[in-house]
mmCIF file of C-alpha atoms in Angstrom:
data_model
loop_
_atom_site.group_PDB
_atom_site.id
_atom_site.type_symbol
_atom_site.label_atom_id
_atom_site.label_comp_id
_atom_site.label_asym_id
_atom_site.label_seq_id
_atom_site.Cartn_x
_atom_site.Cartn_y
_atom_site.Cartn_z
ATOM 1 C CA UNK A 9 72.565 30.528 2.413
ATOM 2 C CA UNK A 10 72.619 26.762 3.572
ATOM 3 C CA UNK A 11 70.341 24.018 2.114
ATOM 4 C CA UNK A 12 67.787 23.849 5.255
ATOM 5 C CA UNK A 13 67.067 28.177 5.044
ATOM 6 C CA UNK A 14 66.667 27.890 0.902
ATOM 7 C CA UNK A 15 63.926 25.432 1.598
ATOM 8 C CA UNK A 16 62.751 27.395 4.443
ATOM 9 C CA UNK A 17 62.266 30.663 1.899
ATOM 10 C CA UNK A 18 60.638 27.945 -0.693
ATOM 11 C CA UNK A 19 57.999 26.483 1.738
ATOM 12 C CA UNK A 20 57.445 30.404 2.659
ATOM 13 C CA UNK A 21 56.694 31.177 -0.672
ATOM 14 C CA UNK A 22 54.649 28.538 -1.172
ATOM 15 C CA UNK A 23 52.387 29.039 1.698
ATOM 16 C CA UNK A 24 51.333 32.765 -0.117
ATOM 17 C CA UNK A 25 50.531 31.031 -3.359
ATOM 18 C CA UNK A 26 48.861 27.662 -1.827
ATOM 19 C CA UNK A 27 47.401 29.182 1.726
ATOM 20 C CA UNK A 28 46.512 32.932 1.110
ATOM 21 C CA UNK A 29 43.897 32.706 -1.771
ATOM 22 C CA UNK A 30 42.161 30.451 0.747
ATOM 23 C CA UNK A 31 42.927 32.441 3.607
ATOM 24 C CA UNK A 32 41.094 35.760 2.011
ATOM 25 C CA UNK A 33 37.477 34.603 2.241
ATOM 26 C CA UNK A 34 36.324 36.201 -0.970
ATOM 27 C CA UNK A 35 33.190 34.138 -0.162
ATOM 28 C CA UNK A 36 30.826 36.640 -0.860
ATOM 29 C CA UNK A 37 28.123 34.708 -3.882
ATOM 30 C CA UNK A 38 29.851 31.157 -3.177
ATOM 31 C CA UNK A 39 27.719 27.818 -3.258
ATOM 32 C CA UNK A 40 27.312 25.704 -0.370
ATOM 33 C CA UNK A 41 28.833 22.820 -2.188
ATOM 34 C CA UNK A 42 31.860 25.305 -3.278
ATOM 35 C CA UNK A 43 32.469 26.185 0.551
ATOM 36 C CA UNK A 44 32.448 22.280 1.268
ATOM 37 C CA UNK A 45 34.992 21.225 -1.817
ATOM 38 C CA UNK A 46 37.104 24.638 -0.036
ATOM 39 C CA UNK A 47 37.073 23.470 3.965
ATOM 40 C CA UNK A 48 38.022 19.820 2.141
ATOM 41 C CA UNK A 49 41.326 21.603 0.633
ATOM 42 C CA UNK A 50 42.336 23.349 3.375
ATOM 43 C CA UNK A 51 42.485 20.125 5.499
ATOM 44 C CA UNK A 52 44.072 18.694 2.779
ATOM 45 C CA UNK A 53 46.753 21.676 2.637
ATOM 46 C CA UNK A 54 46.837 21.028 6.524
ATOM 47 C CA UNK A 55 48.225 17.427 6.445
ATOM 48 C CA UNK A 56 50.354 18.143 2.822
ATOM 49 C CA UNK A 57 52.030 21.148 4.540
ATOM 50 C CA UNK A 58 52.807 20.200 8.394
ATOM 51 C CA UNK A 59 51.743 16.462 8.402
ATOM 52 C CA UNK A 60 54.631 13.933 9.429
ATOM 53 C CA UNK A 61 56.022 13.775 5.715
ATOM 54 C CA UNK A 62 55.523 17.107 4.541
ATOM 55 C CA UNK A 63 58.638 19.477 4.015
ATOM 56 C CA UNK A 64 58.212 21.447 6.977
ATOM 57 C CA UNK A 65 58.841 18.373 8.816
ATOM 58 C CA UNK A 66 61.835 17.577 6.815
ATOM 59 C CA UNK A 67 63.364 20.911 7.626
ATOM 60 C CA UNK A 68 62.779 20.278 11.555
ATOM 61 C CA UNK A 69 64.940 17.373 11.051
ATOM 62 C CA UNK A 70 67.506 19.114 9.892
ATOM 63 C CA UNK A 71 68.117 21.850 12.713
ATOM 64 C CA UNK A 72 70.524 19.630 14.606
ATOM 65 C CA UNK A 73 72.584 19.686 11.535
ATOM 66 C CA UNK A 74 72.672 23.544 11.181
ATOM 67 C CA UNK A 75 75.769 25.364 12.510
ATOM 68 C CA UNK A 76 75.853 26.556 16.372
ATOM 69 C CA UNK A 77 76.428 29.857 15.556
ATOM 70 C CA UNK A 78 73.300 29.976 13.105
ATOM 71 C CA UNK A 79 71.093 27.039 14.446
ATOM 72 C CA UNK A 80 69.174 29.151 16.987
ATOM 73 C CA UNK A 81 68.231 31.781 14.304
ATOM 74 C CA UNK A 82 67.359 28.872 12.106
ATOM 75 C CA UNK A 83 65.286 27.034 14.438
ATOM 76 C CA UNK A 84 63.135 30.106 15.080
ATOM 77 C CA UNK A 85 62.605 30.905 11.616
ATOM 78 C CA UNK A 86 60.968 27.207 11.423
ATOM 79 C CA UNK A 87 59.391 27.898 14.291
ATOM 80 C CA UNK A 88 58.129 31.191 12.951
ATOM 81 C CA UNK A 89 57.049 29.900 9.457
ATOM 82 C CA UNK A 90 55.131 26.905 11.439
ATOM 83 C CA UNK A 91 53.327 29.143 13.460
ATOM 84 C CA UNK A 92 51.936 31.123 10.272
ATOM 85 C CA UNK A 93 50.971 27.830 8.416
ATOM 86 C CA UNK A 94 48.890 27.347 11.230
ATOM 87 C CA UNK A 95 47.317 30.202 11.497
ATOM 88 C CA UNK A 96 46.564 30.603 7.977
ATOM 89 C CA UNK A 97 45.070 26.996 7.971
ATOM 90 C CA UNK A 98 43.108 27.569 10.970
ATOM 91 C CA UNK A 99 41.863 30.862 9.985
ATOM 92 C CA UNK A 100 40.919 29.831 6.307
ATOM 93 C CA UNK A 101 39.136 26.403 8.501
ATOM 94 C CA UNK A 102 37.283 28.615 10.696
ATOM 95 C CA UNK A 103 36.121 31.190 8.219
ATOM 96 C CA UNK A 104 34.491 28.546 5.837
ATOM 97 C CA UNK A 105 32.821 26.833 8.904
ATOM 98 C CA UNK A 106 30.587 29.739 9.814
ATOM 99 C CA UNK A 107 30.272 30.376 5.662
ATOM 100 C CA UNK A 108 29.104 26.821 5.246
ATOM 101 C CA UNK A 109 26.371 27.309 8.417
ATOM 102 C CA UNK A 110 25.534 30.211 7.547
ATOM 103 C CA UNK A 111 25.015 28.535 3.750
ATOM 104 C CA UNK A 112 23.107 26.183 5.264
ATOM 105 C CA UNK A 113 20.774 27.789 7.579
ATOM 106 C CA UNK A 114 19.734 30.771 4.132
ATOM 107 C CA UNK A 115 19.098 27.074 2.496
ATOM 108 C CA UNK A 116 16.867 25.687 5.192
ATOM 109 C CA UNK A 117 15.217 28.955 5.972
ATOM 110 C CA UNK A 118 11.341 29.102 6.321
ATOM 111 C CA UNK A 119 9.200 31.968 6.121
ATOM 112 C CA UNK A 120 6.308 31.679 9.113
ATOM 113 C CA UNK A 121 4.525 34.106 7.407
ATOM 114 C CA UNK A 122 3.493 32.150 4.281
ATOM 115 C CA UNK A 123 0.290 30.590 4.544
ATOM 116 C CA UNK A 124 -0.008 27.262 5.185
ATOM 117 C CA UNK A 125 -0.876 24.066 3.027
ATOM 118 C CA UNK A 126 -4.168 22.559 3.480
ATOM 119 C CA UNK A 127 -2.964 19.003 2.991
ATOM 120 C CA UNK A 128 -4.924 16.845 0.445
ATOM 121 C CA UNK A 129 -7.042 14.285 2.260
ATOM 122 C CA UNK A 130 -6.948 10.763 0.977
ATOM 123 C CA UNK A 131 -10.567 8.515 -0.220
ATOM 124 C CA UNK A 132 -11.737 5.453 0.318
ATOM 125 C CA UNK A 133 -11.794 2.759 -2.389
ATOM 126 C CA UNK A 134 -15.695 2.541 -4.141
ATOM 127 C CA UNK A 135 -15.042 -1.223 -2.968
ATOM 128 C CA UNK A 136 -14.361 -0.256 0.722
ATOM 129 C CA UNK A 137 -16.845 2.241 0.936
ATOM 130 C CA UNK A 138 -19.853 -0.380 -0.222
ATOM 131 C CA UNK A 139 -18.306 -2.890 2.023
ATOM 132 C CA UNK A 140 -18.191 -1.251 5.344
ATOM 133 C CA UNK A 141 -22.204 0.080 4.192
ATOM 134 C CA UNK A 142 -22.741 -3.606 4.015
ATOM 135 C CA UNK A 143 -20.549 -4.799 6.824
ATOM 136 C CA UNK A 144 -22.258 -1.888 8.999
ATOM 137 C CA UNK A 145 -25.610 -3.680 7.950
ATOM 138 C CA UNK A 146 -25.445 -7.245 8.706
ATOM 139 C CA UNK A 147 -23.186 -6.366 11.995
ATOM 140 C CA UNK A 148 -26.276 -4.277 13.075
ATOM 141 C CA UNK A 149 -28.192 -8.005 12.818
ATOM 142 C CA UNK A 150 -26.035 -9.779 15.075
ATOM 143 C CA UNK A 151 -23.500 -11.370 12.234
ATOM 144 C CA UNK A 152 -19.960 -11.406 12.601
ATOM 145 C CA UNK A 153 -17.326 -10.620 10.772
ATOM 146 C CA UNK A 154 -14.566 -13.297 9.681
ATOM 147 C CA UNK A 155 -11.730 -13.554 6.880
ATOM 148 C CA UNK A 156 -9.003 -16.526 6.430
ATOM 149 C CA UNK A 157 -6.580 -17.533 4.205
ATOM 150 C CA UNK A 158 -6.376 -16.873 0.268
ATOM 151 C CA UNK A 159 -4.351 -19.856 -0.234
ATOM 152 C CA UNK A 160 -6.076 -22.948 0.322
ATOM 153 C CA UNK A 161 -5.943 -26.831 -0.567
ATOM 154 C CA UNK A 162 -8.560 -28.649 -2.681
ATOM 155 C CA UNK A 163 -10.159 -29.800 0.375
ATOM 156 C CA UNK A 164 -11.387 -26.539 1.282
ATOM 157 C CA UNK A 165 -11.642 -25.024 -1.965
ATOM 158 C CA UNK A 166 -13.318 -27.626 -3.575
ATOM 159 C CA UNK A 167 -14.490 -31.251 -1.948
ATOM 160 C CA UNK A 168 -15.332 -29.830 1.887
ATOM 161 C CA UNK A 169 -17.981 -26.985 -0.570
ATOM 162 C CA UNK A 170 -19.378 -30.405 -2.290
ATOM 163 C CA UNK A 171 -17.859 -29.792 -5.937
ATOM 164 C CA UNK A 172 -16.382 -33.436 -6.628
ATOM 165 C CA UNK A 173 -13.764 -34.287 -9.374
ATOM 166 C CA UNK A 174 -14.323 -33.861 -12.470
ATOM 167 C CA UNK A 175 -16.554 -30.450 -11.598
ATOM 168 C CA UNK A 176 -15.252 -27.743 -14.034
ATOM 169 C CA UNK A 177 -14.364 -25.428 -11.426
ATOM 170 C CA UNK A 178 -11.680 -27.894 -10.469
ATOM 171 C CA UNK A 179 -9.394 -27.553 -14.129
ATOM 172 C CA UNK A 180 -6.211 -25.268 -14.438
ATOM 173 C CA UNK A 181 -8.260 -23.227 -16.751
ATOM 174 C CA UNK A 182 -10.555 -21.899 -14.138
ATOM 175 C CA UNK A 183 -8.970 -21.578 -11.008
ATOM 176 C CA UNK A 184 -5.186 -20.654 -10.425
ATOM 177 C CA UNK A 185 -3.002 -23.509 -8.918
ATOM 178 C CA UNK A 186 0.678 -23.176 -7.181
ATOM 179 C CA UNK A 187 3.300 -25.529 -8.204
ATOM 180 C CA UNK A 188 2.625 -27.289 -5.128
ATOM 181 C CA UNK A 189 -0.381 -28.179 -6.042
ATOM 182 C CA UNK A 190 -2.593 -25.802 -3.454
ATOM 183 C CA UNK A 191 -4.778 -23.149 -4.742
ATOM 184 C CA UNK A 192 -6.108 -19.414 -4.582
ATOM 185 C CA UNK A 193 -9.368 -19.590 -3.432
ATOM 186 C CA UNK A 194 -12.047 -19.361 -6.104
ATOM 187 C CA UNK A 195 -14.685 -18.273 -3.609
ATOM 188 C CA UNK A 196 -15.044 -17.197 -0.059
ATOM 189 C CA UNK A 197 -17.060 -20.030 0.712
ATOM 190 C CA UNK A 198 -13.587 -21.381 2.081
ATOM 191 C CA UNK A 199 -14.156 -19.130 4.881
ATOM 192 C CA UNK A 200 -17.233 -20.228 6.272
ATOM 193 C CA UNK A 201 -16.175 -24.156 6.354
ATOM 194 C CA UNK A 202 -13.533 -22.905 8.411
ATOM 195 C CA UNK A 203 -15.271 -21.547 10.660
ATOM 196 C CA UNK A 204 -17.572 -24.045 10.956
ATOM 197 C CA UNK A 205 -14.387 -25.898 11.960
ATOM 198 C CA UNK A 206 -13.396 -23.797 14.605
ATOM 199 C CA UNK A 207 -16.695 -21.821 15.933
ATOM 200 C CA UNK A 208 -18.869 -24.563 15.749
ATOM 201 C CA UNK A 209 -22.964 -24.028 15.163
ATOM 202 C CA UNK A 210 -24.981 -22.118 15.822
ATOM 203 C CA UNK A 211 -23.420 -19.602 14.013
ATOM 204 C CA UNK A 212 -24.346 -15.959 11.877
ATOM 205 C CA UNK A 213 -21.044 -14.668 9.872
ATOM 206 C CA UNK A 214 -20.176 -12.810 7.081
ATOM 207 C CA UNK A 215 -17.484 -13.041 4.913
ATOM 208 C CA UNK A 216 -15.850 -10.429 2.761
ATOM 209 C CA UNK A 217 -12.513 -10.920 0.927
ATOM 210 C CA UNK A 218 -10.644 -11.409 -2.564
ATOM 211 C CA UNK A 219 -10.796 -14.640 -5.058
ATOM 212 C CA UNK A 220 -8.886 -15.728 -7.908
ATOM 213 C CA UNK A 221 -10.240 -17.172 -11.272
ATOM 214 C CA UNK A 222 -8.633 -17.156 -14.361
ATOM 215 C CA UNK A 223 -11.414 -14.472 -16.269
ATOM 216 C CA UNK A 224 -9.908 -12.846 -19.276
ATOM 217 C CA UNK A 225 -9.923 -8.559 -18.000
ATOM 218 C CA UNK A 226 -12.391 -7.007 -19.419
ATOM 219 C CA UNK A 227 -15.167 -4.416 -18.856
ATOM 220 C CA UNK A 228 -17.235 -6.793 -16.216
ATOM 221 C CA UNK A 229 -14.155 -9.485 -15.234
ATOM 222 C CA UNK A 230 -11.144 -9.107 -13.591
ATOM 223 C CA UNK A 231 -8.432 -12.221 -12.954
ATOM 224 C CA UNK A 232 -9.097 -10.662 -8.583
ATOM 225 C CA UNK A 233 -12.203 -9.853 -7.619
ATOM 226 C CA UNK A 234 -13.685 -9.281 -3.927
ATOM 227 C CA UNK A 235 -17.052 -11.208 -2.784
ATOM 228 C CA UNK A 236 -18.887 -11.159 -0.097
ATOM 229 C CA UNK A 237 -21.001 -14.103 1.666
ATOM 230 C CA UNK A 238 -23.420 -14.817 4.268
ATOM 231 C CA UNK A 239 -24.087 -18.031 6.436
ATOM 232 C CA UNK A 240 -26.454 -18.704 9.391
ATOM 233 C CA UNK A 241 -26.821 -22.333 10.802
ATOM 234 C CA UNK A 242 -28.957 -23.244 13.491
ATOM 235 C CA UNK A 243 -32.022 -25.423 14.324
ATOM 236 C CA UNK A 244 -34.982 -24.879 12.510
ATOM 237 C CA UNK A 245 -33.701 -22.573 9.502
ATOM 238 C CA UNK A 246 -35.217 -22.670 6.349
ATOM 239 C CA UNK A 247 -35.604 -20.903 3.185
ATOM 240 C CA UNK A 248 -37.985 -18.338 4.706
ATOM 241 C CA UNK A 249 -35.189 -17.350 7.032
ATOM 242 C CA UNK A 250 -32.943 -16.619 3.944
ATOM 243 C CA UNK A 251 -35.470 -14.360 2.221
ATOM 244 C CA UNK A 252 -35.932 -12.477 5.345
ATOM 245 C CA UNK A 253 -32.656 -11.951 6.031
ATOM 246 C CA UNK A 254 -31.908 -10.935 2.113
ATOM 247 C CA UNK A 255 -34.505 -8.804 2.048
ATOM 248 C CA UNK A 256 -34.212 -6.654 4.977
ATOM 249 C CA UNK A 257 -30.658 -6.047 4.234
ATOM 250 C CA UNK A 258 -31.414 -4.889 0.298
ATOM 251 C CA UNK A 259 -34.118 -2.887 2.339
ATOM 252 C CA UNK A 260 -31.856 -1.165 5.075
ATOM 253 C CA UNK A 261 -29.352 -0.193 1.818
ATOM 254 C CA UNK A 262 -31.628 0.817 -0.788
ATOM 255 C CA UNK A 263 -34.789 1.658 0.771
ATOM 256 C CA UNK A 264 -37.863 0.280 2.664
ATOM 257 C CA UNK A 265 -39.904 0.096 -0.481
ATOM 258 C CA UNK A 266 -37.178 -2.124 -1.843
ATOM 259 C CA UNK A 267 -38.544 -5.365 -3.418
ATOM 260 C CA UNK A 268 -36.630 -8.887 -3.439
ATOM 261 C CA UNK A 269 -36.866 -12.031 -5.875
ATOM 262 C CA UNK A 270 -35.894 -15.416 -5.796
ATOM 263 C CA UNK A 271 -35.747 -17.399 -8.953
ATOM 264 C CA UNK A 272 -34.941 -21.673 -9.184
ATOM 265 C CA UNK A 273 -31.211 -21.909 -9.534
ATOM 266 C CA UNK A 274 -28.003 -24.467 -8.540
ATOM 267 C CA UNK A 275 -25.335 -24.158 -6.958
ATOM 268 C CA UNK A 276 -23.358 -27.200 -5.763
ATOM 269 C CA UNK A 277 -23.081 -26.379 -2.047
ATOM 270 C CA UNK A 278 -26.673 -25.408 -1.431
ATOM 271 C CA UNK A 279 -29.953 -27.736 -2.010
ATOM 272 C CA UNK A 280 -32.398 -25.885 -2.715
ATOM 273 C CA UNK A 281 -30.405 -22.833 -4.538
ATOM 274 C CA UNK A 282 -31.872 -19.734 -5.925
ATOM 275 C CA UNK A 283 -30.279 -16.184 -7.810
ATOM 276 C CA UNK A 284 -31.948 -12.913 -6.103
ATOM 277 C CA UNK A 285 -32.647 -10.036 -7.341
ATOM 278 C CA UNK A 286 -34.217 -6.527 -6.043
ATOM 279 C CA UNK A 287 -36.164 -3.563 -7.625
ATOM 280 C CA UNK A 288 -34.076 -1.243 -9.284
ATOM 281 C CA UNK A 289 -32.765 1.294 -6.704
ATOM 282 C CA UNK A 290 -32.534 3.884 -9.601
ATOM 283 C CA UNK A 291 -35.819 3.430 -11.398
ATOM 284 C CA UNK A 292 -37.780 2.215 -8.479
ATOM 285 C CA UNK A 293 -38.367 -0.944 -10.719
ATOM 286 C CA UNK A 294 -40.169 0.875 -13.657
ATOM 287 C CA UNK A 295 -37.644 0.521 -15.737
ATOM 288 C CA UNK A 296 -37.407 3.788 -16.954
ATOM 289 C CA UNK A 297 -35.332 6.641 -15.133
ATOM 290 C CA UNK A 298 -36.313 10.432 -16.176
ATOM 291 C CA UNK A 299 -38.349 9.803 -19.545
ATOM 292 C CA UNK A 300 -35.320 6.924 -20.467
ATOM 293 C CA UNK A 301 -34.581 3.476 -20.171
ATOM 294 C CA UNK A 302 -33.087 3.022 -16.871
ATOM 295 C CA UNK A 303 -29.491 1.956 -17.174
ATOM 296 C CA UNK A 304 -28.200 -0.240 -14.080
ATOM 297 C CA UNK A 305 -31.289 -2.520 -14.487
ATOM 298 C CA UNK A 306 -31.663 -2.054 -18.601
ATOM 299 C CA UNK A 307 -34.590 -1.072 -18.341
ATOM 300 C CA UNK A 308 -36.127 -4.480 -16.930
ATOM 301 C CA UNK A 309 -37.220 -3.077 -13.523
ATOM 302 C CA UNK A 310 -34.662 -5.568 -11.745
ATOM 303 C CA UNK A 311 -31.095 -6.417 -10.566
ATOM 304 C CA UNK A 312 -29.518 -9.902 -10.924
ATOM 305 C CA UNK A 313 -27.882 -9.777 -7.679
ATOM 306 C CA UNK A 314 -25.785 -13.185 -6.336
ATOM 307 C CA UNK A 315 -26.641 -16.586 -5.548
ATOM 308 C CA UNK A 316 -28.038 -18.223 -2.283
ATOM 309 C CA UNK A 317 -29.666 -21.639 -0.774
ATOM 310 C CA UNK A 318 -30.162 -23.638 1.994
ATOM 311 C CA UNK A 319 -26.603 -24.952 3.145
ATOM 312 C CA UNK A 320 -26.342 -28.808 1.448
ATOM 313 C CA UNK A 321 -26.189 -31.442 4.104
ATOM 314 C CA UNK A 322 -22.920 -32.841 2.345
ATOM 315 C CA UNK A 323 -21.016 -29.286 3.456
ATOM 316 C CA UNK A 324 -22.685 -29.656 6.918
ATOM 317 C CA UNK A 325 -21.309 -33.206 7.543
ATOM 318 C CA UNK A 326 -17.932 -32.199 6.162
ATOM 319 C CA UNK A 327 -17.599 -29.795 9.201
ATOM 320 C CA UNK A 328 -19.235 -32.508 11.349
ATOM 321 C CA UNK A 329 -22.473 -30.860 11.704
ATOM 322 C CA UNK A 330 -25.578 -32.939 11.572
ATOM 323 C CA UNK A 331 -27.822 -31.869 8.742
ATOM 324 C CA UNK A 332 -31.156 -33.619 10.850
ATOM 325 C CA UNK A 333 -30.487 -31.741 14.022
ATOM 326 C CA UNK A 334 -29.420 -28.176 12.187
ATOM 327 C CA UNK A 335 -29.941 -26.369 8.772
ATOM 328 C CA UNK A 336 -28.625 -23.330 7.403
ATOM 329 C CA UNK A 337 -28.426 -20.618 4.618
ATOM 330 C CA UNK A 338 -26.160 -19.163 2.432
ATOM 331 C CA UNK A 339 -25.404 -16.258 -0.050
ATOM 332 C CA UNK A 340 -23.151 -14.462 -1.679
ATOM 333 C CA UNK A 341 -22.333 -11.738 -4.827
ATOM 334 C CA UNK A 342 -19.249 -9.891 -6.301
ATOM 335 C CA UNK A 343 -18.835 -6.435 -5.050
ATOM 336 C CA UNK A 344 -17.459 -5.179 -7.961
ATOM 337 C CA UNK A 345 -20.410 -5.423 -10.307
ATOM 338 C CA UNK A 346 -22.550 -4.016 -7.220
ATOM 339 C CA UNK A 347 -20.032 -1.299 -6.833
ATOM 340 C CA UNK A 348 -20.456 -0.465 -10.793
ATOM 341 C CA UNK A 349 -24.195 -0.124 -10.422
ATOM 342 C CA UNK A 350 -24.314 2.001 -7.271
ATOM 343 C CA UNK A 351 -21.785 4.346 -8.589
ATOM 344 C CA UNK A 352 -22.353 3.928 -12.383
ATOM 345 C CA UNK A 353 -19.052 3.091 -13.252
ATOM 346 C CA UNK A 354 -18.972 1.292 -16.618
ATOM 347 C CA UNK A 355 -15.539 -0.779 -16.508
ATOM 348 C CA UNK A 356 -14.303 -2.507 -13.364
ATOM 349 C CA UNK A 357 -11.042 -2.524 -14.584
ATOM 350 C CA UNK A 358 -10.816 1.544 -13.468
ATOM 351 C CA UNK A 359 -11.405 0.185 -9.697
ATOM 352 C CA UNK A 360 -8.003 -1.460 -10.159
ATOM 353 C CA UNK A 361 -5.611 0.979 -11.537
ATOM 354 C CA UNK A 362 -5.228 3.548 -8.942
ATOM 355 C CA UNK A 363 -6.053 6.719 -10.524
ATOM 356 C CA UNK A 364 -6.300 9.165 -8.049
ATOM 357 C CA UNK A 365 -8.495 11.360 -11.212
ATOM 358 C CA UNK A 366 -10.549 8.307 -10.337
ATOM 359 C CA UNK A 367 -10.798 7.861 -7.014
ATOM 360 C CA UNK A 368 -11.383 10.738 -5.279
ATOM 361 C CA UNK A 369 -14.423 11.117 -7.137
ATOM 362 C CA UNK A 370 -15.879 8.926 -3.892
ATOM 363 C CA UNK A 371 -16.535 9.813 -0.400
#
């Protein structure tokens, strides 16, 4: 027996050890990734057993070596052992194909018969809820909505709203400063001087939005908080204007037998200033609720509410608006703590940490 047929009968045996167990597609209980680590073997066997440096090639080359008398016979047993490496390849290939779709399609099966999923529908936050009640409101009586920055520079944060150096809202230990020296705005009062600046007076606006101080978290104080302010300028406003407007707005949310209260206060961008308050939505301002003492007013009848005033000339003239020809008010409260009354939550630090448990509570 020559050198090229004793390889021949090597390579033939090998093919029933390497090629067969593949080839017999005992698949039945086989994983999907089991028929993919298979189909990558077989291609694997393909290129080790008939690629351009495997020994079947080697024996090709050496048919022009082989005696006449014997190199015809030779050459056809190549041929013939070629031909059924390739069809055991291709046959093991094919079979794990359709095992590996067929894998795949048991895996991604669905069964239309199963009842579907109601999916879980989301809730607003407290926060946005009150704010779009309130937004709804003063829209209603011809204000406008506006928002701007959160990052401002002392000009509009501090000297365009009338606080002058020195004022304590001005130190590192009250409001939050960048390394470059601008700030996070401490109140949205930044918003109406801007758009003073570009709107012009008259004007009727609201502004909602987040501000920065640096409050220690607890139960009534949070580092972010969300306010919400009014301004109207025009001719001829005064302080009447200002209780109307407060009024009829606590009246719309709470009630028409609401009742409103101003009380002396100051405020550095409004001259005269005032805190309001209103009757106790809960209590009807008894201060008593079901034989007790009526919790979101403690029992005094009232709610301390926000701030408010006439607009201080010094803020008008810093927008270039002249304080003898127009006049304006101004107020503005913290949403949180009127979130926390409406909905009796006692921490405002649960409005912050996104627990659904929480949340959904509100609709």
């Amino acid at each position: 027996m020559s050198e090229g047929t004793a390889q021949l009968e090597e390579l033939r045996s090998r093919l029933t050890e390497e090629i067969r167990p593949l080839n017999a597609l005992a698949l039945d209980g086989i994983t999907l990734a089991d028929a993919e680590a298979r189909l990558r073997e077989v291609a694997d066997l393909r290129v080790h057993l008939t690629g351009k440096k495997s020994e079947l090639a080697s024996i090709k080359k050496q048919i022009g070596s082989v005696a006449a008398d014997q190199r015809a016979a030779f050459a056809q047993a190549v041929q013939s052992l070629e031909k059924e490496i390739t069809t055991a390849i291709e046959t093991a290939n094919t079979g794990l194909t359709f095992k590996i779709s067929d894998l795949r399609t048991e895996a991604e099966r669905l069964d239309v018969t199963i009842p579907g999923r109601r999916p879980r529908t989301g809730h607003l936050h407290p926060i946005t809820l009150l704010r779009q009640r309130i937004e709804d409101i003063f829209v209603s009586m011809g204000y406008t909505i506006e928002d701007d920055r959160e990052i401002e520079t002392d000009y509009y944060n501090f000297d365009a709203l009338n606080i002058p150096e020195g004022h304590p809202a001005r130190e590192s230990q009250d409001t939050f400063y960048t390394t470059t020296g601008l700030a996070l705005r401490s109140q949205t009062s930044t918003v109406q001087i801007r758009a003073m600046e570009r709107r012009g007076v008259p004007l009727q606006i609201l502004a909602p939005g987040k501000v920065f101080r640096r409050d220690t978290p607890d139960m009534t104080h949070t580092p972010m908080f969300h306010q919400l302010e009014g301004l109207c300028v025009d001719k001829g406003i005064t302080m009447a204007h200002l209780k109307g407007t407060v009024t009829e707005w606590l009246k719309r949310m709470y009630g028409p037998e609401t009742v409103t209260r101003f009380r002396p206060s100051y405020f550095p961008f409004t001259e005269p200033s005032a805190e309001f308050d209103f009757s106790c939505f809960k209590c009807g301002g008894t201060g008593t609720y079901e034989g007790e003492r009526c919790r979101p007013c403690k029992g005094s009848g009232w709610i301390e509410l926000g701030g408010s005033g006439m607009v201080h000339p010094n803020v008008l003239r810093a927008v270039g608006v002249d304080p003898t020809a127009y006049s304006g008010f101004a107020f503005g409260f913290g949403l949180e703590r009127m979130t926390a009354l409406m909905y009796t939550i006692d921490d405002i630090r649960h409005m912050f940490e996104n627990d659904v448990r929480f949340l959904e509570q509100f609709s």
